[in-house]
mmCIF file of C-alpha atoms in Angstrom:
data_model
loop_
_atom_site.group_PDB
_atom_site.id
_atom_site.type_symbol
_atom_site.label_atom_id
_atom_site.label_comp_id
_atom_site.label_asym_id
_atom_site.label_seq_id
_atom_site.Cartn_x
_atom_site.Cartn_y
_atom_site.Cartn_z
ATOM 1 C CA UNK A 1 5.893 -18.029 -0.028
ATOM 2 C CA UNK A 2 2.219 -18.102 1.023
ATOM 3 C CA UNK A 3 0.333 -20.277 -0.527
ATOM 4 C CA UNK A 4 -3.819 -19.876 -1.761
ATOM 5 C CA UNK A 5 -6.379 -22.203 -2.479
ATOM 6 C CA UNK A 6 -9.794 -21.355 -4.721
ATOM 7 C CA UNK A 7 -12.671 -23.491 -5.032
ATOM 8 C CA UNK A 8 -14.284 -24.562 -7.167
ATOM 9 C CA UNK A 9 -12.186 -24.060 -9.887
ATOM 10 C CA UNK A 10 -15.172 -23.771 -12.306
ATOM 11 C CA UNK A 11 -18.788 -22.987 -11.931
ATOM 12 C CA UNK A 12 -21.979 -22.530 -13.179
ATOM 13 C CA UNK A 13 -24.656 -21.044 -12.437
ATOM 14 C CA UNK A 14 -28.270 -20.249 -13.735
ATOM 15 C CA UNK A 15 -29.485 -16.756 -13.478
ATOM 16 C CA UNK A 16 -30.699 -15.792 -9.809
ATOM 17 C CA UNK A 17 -28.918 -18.381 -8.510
ATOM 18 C CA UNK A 18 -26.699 -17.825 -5.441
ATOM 19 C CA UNK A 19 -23.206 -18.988 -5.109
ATOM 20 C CA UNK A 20 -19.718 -19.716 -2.956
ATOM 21 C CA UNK A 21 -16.630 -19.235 -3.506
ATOM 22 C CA UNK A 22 -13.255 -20.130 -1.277
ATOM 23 C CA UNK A 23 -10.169 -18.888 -0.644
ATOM 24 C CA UNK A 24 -7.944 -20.798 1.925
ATOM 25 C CA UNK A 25 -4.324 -19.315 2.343
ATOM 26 C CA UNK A 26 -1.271 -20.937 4.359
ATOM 27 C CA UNK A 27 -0.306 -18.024 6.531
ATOM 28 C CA UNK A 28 -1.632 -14.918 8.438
ATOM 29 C CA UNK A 29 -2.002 -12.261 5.667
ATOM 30 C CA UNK A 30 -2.701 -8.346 6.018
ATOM 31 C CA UNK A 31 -4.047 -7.636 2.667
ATOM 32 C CA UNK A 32 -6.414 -10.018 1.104
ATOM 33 C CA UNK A 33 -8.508 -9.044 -1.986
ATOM 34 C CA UNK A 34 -11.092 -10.220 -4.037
ATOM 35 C CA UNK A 35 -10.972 -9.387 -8.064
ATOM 36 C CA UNK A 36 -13.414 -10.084 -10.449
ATOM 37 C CA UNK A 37 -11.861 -10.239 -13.966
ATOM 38 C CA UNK A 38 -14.487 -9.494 -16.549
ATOM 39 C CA UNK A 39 -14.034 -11.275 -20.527
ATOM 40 C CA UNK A 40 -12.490 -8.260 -21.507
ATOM 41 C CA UNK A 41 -9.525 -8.993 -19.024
ATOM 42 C CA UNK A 42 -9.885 -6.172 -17.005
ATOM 43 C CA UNK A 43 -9.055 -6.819 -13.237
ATOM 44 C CA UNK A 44 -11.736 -5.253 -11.375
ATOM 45 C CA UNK A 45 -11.156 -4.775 -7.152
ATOM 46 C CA UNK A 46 -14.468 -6.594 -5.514
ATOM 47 C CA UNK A 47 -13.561 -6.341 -1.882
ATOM 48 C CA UNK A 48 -10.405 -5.413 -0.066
ATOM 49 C CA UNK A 49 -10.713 -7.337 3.046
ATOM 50 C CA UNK A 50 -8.061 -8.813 5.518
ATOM 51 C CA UNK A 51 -10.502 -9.706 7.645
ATOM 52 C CA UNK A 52 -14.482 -9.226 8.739
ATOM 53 C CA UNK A 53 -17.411 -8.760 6.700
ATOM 54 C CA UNK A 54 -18.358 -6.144 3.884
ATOM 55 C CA UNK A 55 -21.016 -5.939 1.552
ATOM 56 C CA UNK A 56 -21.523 -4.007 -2.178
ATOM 57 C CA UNK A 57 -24.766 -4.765 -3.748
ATOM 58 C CA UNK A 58 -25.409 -8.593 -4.419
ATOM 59 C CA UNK A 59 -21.468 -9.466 -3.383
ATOM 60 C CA UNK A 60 -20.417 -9.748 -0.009
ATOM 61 C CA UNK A 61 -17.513 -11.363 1.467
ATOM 62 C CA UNK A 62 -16.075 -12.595 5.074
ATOM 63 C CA UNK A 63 -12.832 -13.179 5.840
ATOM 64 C CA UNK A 64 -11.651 -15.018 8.962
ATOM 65 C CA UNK A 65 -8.184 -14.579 9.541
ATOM 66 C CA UNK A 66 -7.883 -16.822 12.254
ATOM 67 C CA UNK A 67 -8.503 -19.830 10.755
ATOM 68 C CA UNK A 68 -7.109 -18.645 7.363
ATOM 69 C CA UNK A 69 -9.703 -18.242 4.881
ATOM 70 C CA UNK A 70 -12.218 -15.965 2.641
ATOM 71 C CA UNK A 71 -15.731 -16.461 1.149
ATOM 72 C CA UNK A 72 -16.892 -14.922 -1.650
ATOM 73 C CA UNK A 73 -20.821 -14.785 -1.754
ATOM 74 C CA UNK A 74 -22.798 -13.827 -4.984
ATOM 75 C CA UNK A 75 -26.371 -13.502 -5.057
ATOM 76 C CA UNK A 76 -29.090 -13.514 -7.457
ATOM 77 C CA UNK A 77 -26.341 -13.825 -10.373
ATOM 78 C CA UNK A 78 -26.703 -12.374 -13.378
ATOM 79 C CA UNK A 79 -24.605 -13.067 -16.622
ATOM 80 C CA UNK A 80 -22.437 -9.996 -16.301
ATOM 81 C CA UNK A 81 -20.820 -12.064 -13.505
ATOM 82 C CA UNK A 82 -19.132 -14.371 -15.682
ATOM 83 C CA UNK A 83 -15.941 -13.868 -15.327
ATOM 84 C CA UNK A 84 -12.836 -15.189 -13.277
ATOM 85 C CA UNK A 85 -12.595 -14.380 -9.619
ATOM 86 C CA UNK A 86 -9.356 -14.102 -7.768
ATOM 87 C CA UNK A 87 -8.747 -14.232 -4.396
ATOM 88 C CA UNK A 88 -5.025 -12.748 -3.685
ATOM 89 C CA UNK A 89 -2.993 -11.979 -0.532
ATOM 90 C CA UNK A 90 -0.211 -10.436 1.256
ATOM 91 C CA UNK A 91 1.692 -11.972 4.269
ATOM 92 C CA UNK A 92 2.951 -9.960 7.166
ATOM 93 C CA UNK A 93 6.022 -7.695 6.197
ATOM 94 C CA UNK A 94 5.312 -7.908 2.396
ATOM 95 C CA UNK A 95 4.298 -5.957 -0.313
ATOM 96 C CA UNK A 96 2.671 -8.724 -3.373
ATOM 97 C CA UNK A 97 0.237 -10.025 -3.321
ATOM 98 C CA UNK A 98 -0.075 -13.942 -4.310
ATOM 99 C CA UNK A 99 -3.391 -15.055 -6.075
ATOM 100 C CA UNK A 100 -4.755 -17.906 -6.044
ATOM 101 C CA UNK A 101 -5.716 -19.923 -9.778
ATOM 102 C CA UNK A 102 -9.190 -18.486 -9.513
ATOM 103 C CA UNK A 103 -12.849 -19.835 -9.699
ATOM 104 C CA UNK A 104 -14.146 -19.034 -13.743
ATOM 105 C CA UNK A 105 -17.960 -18.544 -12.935
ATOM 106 C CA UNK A 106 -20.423 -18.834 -16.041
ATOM 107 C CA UNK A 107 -23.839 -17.846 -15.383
ATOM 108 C CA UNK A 108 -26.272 -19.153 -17.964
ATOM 109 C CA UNK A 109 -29.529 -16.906 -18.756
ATOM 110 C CA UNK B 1 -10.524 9.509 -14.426
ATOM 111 C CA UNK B 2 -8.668 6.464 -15.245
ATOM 112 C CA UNK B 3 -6.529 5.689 -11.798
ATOM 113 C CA UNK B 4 -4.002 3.311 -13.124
ATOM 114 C CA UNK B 5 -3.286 3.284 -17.233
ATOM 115 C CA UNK B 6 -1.061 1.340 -19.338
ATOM 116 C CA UNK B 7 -0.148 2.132 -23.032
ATOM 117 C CA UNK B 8 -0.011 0.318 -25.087
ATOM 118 C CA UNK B 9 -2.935 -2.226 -24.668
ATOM 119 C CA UNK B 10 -2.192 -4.517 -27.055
ATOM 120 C CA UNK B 11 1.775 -5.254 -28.546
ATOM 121 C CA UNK B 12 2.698 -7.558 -31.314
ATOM 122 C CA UNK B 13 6.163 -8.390 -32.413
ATOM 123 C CA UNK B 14 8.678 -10.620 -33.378
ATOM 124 C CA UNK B 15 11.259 -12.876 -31.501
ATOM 125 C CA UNK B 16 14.372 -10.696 -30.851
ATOM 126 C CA UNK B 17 13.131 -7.435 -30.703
ATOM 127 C CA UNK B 18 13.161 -4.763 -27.552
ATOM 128 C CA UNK B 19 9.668 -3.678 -26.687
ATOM 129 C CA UNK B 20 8.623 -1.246 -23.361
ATOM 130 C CA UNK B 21 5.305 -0.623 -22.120
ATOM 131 C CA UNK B 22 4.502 1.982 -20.147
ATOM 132 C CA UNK B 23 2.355 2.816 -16.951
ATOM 133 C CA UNK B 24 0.826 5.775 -14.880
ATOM 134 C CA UNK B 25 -1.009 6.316 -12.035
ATOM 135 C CA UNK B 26 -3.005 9.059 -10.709
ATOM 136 C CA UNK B 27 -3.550 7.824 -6.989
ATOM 137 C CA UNK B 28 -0.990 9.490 -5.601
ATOM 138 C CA UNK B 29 0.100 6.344 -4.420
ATOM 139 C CA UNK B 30 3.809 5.787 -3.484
ATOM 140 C CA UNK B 31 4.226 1.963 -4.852
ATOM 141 C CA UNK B 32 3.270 0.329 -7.973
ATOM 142 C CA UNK B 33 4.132 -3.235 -9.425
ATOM 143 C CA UNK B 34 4.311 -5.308 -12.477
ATOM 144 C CA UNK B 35 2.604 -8.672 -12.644
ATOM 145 C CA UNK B 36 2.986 -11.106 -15.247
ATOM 146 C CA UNK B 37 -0.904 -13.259 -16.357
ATOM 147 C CA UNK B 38 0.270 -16.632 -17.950
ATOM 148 C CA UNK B 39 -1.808 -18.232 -21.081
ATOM 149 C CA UNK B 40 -3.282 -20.272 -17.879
ATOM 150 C CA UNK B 41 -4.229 -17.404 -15.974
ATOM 151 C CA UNK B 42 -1.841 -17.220 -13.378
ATOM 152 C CA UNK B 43 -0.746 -13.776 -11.741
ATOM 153 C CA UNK B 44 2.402 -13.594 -10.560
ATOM 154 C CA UNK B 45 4.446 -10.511 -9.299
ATOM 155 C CA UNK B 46 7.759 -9.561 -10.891
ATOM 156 C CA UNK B 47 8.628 -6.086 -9.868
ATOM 157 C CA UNK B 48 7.313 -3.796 -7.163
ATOM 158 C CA UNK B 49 9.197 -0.328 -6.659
ATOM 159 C CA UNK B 50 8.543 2.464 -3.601
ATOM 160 C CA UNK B 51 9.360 5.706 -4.279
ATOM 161 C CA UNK B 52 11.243 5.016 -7.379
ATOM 162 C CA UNK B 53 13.258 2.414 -5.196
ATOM 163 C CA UNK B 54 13.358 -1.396 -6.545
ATOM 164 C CA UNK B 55 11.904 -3.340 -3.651
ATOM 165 C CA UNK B 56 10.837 -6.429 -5.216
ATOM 166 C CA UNK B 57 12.640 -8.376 -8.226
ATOM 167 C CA UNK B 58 11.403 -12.101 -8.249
ATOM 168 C CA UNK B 59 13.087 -14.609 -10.653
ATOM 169 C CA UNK B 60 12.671 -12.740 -13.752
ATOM 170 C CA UNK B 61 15.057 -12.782 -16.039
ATOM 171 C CA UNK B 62 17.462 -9.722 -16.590
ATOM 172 C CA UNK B 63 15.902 -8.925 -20.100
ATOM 173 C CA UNK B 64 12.975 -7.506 -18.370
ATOM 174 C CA UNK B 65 14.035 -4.025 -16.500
ATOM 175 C CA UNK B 66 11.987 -2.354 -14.774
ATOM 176 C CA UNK B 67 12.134 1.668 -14.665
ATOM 177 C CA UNK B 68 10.290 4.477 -12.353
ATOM 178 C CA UNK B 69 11.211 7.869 -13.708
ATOM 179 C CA UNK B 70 9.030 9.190 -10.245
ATOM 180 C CA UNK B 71 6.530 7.693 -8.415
ATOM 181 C CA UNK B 72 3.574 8.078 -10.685
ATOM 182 C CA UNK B 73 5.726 6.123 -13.601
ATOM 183 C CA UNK B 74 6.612 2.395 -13.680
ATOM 184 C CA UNK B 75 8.256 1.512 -17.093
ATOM 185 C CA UNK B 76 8.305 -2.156 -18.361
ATOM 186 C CA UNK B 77 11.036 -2.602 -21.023
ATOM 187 C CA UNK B 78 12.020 -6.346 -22.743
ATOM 188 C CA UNK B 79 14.996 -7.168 -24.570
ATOM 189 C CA UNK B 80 15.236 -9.769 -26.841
ATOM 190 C CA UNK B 81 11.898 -11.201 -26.946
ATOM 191 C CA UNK B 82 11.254 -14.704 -26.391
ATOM 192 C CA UNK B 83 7.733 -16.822 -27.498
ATOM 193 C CA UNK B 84 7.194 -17.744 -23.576
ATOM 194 C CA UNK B 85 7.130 -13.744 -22.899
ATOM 195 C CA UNK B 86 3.570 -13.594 -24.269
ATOM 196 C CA UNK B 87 1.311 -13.016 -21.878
ATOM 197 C CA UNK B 88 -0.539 -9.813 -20.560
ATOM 198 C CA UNK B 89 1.391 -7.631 -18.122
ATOM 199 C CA UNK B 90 -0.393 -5.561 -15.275
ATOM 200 C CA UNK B 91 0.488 -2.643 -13.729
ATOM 201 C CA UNK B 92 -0.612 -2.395 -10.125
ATOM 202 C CA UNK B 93 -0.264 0.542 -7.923
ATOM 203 C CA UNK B 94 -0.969 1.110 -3.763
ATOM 204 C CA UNK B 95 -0.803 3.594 -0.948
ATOM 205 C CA UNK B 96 1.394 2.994 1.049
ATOM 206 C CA UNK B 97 4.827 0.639 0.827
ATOM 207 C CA UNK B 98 5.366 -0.057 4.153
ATOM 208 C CA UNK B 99 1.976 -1.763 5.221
ATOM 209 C CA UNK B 100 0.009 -3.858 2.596
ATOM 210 C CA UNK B 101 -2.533 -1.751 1.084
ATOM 211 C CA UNK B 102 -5.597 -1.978 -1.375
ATOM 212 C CA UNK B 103 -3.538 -2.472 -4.801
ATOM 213 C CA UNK B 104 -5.401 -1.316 -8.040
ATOM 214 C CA UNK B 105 -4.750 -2.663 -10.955
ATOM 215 C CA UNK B 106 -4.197 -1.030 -14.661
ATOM 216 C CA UNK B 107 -6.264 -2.541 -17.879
ATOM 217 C CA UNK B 108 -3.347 -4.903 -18.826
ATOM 218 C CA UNK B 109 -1.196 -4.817 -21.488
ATOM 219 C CA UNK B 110 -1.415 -8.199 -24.042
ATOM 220 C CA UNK B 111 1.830 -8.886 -25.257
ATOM 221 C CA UNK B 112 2.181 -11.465 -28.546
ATOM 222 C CA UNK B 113 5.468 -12.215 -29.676
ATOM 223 C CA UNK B 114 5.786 -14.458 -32.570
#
């Protein structure tokens, strides 16, 4: 099966800082997401984004299919974005997704 | 409007017993899925159904069944609970079956079983 890659697997952050985070994935995918999931547990969808560039407030992301990877950018964090952040995908022809082990973020006020 | 709910949220019980845990979805979406989150964090799929058709069963074991009474419903039932079935079980639903689609996921249902 596909395989993903997050890094870091932990970091943190002061408030307002501005972060990073990877995904690399072993195959060509058409479905990657981003998913933030908040200390209650909930799994919330950041970005749905095979490939380009979006943008929602202080996240953005970019995917570049070609060359098999997604970044994750946060900016100006604040300490609701604690949390864990998955990146997950689906290859060509298939319905799961596969995540990745996640970054845990911790932003310190 | 919640999109995708799961009932119950949280479910403690002892070794042995049969437990099911349900799940809807409003979307009007034609697939849904049921992913297992490990004590480490790990999400992993274990069921996926399209129009009430099984289309995914990964290496789970047979006491988990999965049942769709239409396509709005995915039904987890577990027989004979085991300690290493603790974990919290999503419920994920998406368009379209065919062509990998945005999947949304439910609020997770935290199963203990001591």
């Amino acid at each position: 099966g596909i395989q993903v890659e997050q890094s870091p697997p932990d970091l943190i952050l002061q408030e307002g800082a501005n972060s990073t985070l990877r995904c690399n994935f072993s195959d060509s995918v058409n479905n990657l997401q981003w998913f933030h999931q908040n200390p209650w547990g909930q799994l919330i969808n950041l970005f749905y984004i095979p490939s380009g560039t979006k943008q929602n407030g202080r996240l953005s992301a970019t995917t570049v299919a070609t060359e098999r990877y997604s970044l994750l950018y946060i900016s100006s964090s604040q300490t609701t974005d604690s949390g864990v952040y998955f990146c997950a995908v689906a290859g060509s022809n298939d319905y799961k997704l596969s995540f990745g082990a996640g970054t845990t973020v911790t932003v310190r006020a | 409007d919640t999109a995708v709910s799961q009932t119950p949220k949280y479910l403690v019980t002892q070794m042995g017993n049969d437990k099911s845990i349900k799940c809807e979805q409003n979307l009007g979406h034609d697939t849904m899925y049921w992913y297992k989150q490990d004590s480490k964090k790990f999400l992993k799929i274990m069921f996926s159904y399209n129009n009430k058709e099984l289309i995914i069963n990964e290496t789970v074991p047979n006491r988990f069944s999965p049942k769709s009474p239409d396509k709005a419903h995915l039904n987890l039932h577990i027989n004979s609970l085991e300690l290493g079935d603790s974990a919290v079980y999503f419920c994920a639903s998406s368009r379209i079956g065919q062509v990998a689609n945005e999947q949304f996921f439910g609020p997770g249902t935290r199963l203990t079983v001591l």
